[in-house]
GROMACS .gro file of C-alpha atoms in nm:
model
  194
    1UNK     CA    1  -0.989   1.887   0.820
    2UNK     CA    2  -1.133   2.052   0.489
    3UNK     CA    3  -1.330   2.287   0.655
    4UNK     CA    4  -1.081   2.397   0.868
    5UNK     CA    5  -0.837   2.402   0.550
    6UNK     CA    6  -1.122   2.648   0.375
    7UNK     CA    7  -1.124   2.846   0.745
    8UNK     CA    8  -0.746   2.892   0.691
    9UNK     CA    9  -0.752   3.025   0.358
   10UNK     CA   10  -1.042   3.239   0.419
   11UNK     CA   11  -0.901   3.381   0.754
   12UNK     CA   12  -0.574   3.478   0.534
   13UNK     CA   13  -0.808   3.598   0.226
   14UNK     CA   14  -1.029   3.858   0.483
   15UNK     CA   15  -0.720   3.939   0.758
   16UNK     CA   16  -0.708   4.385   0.701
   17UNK     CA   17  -0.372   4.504   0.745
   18UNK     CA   18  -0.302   4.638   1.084
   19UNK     CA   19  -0.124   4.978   1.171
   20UNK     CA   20   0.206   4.869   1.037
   21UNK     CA   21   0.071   4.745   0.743
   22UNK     CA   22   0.189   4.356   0.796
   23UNK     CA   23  -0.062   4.064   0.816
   24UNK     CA   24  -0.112   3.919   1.155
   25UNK     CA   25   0.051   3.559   1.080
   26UNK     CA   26  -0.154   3.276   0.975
   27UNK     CA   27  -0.186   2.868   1.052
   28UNK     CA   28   0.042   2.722   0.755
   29UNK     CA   29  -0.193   2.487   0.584
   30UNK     CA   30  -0.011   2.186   0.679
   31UNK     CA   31  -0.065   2.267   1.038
   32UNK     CA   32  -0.434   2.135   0.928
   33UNK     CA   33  -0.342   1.823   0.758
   34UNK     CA   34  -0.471   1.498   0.876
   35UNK     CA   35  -0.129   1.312   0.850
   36UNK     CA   36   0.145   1.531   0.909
   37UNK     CA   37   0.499   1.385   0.758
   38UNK     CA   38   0.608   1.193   1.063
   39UNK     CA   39   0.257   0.996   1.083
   40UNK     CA   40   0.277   0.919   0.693
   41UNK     CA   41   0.660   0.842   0.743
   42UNK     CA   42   0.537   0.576   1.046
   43UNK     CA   43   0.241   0.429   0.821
   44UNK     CA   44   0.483   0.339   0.555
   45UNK     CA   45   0.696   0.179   0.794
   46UNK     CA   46   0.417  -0.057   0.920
   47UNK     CA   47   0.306  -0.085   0.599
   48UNK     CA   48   0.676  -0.196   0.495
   49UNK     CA   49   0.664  -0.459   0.778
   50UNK     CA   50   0.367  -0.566   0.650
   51UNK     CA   51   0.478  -0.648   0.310
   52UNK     CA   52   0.775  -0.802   0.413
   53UNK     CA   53   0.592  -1.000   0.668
   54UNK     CA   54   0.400  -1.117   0.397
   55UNK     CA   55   0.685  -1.179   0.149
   56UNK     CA   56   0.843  -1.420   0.363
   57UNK     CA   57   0.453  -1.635   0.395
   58UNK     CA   58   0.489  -1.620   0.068
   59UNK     CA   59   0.828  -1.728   0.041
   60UNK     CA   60   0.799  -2.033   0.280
   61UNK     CA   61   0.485  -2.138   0.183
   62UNK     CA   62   0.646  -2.192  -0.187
   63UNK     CA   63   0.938  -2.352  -0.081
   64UNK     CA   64   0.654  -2.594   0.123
   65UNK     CA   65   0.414  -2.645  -0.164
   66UNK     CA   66   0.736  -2.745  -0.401
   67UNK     CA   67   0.877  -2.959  -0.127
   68UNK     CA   68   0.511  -3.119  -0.148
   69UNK     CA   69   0.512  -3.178  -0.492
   70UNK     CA   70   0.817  -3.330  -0.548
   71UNK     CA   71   0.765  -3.532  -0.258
   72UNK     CA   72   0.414  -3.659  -0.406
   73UNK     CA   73   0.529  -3.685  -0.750
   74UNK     CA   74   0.857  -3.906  -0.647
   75UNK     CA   75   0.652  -4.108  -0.415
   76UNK     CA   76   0.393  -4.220  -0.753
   77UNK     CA   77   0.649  -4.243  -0.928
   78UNK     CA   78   0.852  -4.504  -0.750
   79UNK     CA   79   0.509  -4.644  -0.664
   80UNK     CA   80   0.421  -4.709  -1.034
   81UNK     CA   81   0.799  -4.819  -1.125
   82UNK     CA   82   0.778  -5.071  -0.833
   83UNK     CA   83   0.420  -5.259  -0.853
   84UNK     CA   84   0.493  -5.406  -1.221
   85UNK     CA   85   0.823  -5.596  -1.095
   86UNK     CA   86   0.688  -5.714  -0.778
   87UNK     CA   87   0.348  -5.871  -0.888
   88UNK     CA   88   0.646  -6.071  -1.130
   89UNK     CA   89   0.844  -6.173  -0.833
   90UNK     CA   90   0.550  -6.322  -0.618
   91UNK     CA   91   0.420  -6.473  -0.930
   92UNK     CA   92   0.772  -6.619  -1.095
   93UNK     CA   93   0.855  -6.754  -0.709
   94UNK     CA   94   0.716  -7.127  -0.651
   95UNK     CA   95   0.504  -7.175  -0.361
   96UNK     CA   96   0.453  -6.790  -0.330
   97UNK     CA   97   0.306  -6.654  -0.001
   98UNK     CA   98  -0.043  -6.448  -0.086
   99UNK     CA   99   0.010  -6.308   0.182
  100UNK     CA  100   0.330  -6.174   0.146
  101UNK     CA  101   0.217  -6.009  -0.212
  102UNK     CA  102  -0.119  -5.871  -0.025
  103UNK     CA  103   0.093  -5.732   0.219
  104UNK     CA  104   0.334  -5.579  -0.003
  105UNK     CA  105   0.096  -5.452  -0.233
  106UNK     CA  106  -0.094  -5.255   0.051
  107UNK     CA  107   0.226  -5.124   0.131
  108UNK     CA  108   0.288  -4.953  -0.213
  109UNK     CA  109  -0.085  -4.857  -0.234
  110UNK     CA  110  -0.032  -4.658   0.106
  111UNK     CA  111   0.287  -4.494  -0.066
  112UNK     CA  112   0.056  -4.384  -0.334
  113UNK     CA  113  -0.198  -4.305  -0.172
  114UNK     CA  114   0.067  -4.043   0.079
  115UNK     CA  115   0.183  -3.897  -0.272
  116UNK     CA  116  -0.139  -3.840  -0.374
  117UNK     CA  117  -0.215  -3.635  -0.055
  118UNK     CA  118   0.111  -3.484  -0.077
  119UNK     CA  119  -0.008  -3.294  -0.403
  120UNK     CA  120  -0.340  -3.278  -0.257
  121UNK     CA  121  -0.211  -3.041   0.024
  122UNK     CA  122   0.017  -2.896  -0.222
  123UNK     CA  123  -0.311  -2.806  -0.419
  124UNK     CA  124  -0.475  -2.663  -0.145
  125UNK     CA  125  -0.193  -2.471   0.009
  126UNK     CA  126  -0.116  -2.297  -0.303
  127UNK     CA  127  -0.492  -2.267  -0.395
  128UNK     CA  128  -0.633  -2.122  -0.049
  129UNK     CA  129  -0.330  -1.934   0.083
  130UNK     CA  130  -0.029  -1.871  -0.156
  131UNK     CA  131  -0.218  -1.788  -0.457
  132UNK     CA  132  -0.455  -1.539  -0.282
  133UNK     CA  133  -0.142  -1.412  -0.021
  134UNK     CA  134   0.044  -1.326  -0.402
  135UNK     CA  135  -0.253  -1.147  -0.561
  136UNK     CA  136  -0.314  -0.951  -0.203
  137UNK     CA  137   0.039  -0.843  -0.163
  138UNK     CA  138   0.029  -0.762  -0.537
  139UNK     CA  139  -0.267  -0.529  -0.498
  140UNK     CA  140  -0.126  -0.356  -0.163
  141UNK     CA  141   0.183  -0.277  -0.329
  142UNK     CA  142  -0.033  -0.130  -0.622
  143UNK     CA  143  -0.254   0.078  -0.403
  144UNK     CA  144   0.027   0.235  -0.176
  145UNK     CA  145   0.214   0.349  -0.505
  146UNK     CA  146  -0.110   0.488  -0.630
  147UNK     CA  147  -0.191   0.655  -0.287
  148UNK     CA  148   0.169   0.759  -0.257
  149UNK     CA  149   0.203   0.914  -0.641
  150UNK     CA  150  -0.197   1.074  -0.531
  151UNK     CA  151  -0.002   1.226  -0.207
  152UNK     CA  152   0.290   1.373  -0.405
  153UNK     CA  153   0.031   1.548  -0.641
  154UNK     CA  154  -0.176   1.670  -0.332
  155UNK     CA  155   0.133   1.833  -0.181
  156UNK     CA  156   0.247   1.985  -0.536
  157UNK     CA  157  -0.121   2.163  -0.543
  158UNK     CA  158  -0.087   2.246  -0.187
  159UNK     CA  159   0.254   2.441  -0.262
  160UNK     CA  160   0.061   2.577  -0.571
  161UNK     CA  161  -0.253   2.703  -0.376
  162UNK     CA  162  -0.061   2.853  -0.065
  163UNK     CA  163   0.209   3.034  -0.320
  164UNK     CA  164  -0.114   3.185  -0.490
  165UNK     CA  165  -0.276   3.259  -0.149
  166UNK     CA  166   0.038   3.467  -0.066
  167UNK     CA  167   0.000   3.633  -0.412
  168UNK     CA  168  -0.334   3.659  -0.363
  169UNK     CA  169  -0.248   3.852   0.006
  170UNK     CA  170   0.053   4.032  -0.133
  171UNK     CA  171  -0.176   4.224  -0.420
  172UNK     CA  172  -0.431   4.289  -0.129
  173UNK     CA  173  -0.181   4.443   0.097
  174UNK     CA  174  -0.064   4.636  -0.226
  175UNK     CA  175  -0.447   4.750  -0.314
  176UNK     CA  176  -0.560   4.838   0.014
  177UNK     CA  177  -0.239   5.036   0.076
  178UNK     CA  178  -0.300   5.252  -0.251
  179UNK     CA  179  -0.651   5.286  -0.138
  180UNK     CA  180  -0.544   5.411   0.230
  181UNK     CA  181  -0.321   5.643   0.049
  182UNK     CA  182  -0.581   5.771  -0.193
  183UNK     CA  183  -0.800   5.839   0.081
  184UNK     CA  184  -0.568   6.008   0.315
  185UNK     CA  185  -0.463   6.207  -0.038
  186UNK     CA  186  -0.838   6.252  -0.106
  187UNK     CA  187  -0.902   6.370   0.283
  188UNK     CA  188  -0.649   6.611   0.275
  189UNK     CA  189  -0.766   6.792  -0.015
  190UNK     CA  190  -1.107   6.831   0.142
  191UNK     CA  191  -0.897   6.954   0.445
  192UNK     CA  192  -0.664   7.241   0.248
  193UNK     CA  193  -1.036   7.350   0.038
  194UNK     CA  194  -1.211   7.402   0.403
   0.00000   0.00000   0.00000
């Protein structure tokens, strides 16, 4: 695409003037750009889906990993306010079942035990996939304003270069016009003197 950019502006830099004196028309420059408007225009909306695909991951798995937590930290919680007062009620009760405090202990030990892999999942969902999902979404949104702000200043230079190209031609018609005129001026002097 750059060559054929250079082939363009060389094309309209060497193109004589023809009998009328007009340039025979030239490819606009954005006729050789890789992504015209309409394919930049569709690769921002995919890459708008994207980021809101990924906004509501993000979204869901935070509302799961807080869900997680609180779940984990209510179940030790209860766990821890519950063991002290039971070991006192198996032990204050005559004729106490061991059993029955066994039993009940390895119930609130399981409880614990599911809050503690409660936070454990909470740990690893925010560790392996929310905090990374964050920091990638972060850095895509970064990049496409960079690339976008680096795409407005390619298209301001673009303007810039083709409006000096069109200078550029404009003096050249001018010049070689004078010159054809000089010449005709010049060749009908030698005409009149012979």
């Amino acid at each position: 695409a750059e060559s054929s950019q250079h082939d363009v502006l060389l094309g309209a830099m060497t193109t004589s003037p023809s009998e009328s004196g007009a340039i025979a028309p030239q490819p606009r420059l954005s006729e050789g750009r890789l992504n015209p408007p309409c394919q930049v225009q569709k690769l921002e909306q995919q890459s708008d889906a994207q980021l809101d695909t990924c906004g509501r991951l993000v979204a869901v798995l935070q509302k799961a990993t807080e869900a997680l937590n609180s779940c984990g930290v209510a179940l030790q919680r209860e766990v821890a306010s519950s063991l002290p007062p039971l070991s006192s009620s198996f032990t204050s009760e005559p004729g106490g079942s061991h059993d029955s405090e066994e039993l009940s202990r390895s119930i609130l030990v399981a409880c614990e035990n599911l809050g503690a892999v409660l936070l454990t999942i909470a740990a690893v969902l925010t560790g392996d996939l929310l905090t990374p999902l964050v920091e990638l979404r972060r850095t895509v949104h970064q990049e496409r304003q960079d690339l976008k702000q680096e795409l407005e200043r390619l298209e301001q230079r673009e303007v810039m270069c083709c409006e000096a190209m069109a200078e550029s031609i404009s003096r050249k018609e001018k010049v070689s016009g004078e010159l054809q005129e000089r010449l005709q001026q010049s060749q009908a002097k030698k005409g009149d003197r012979s």
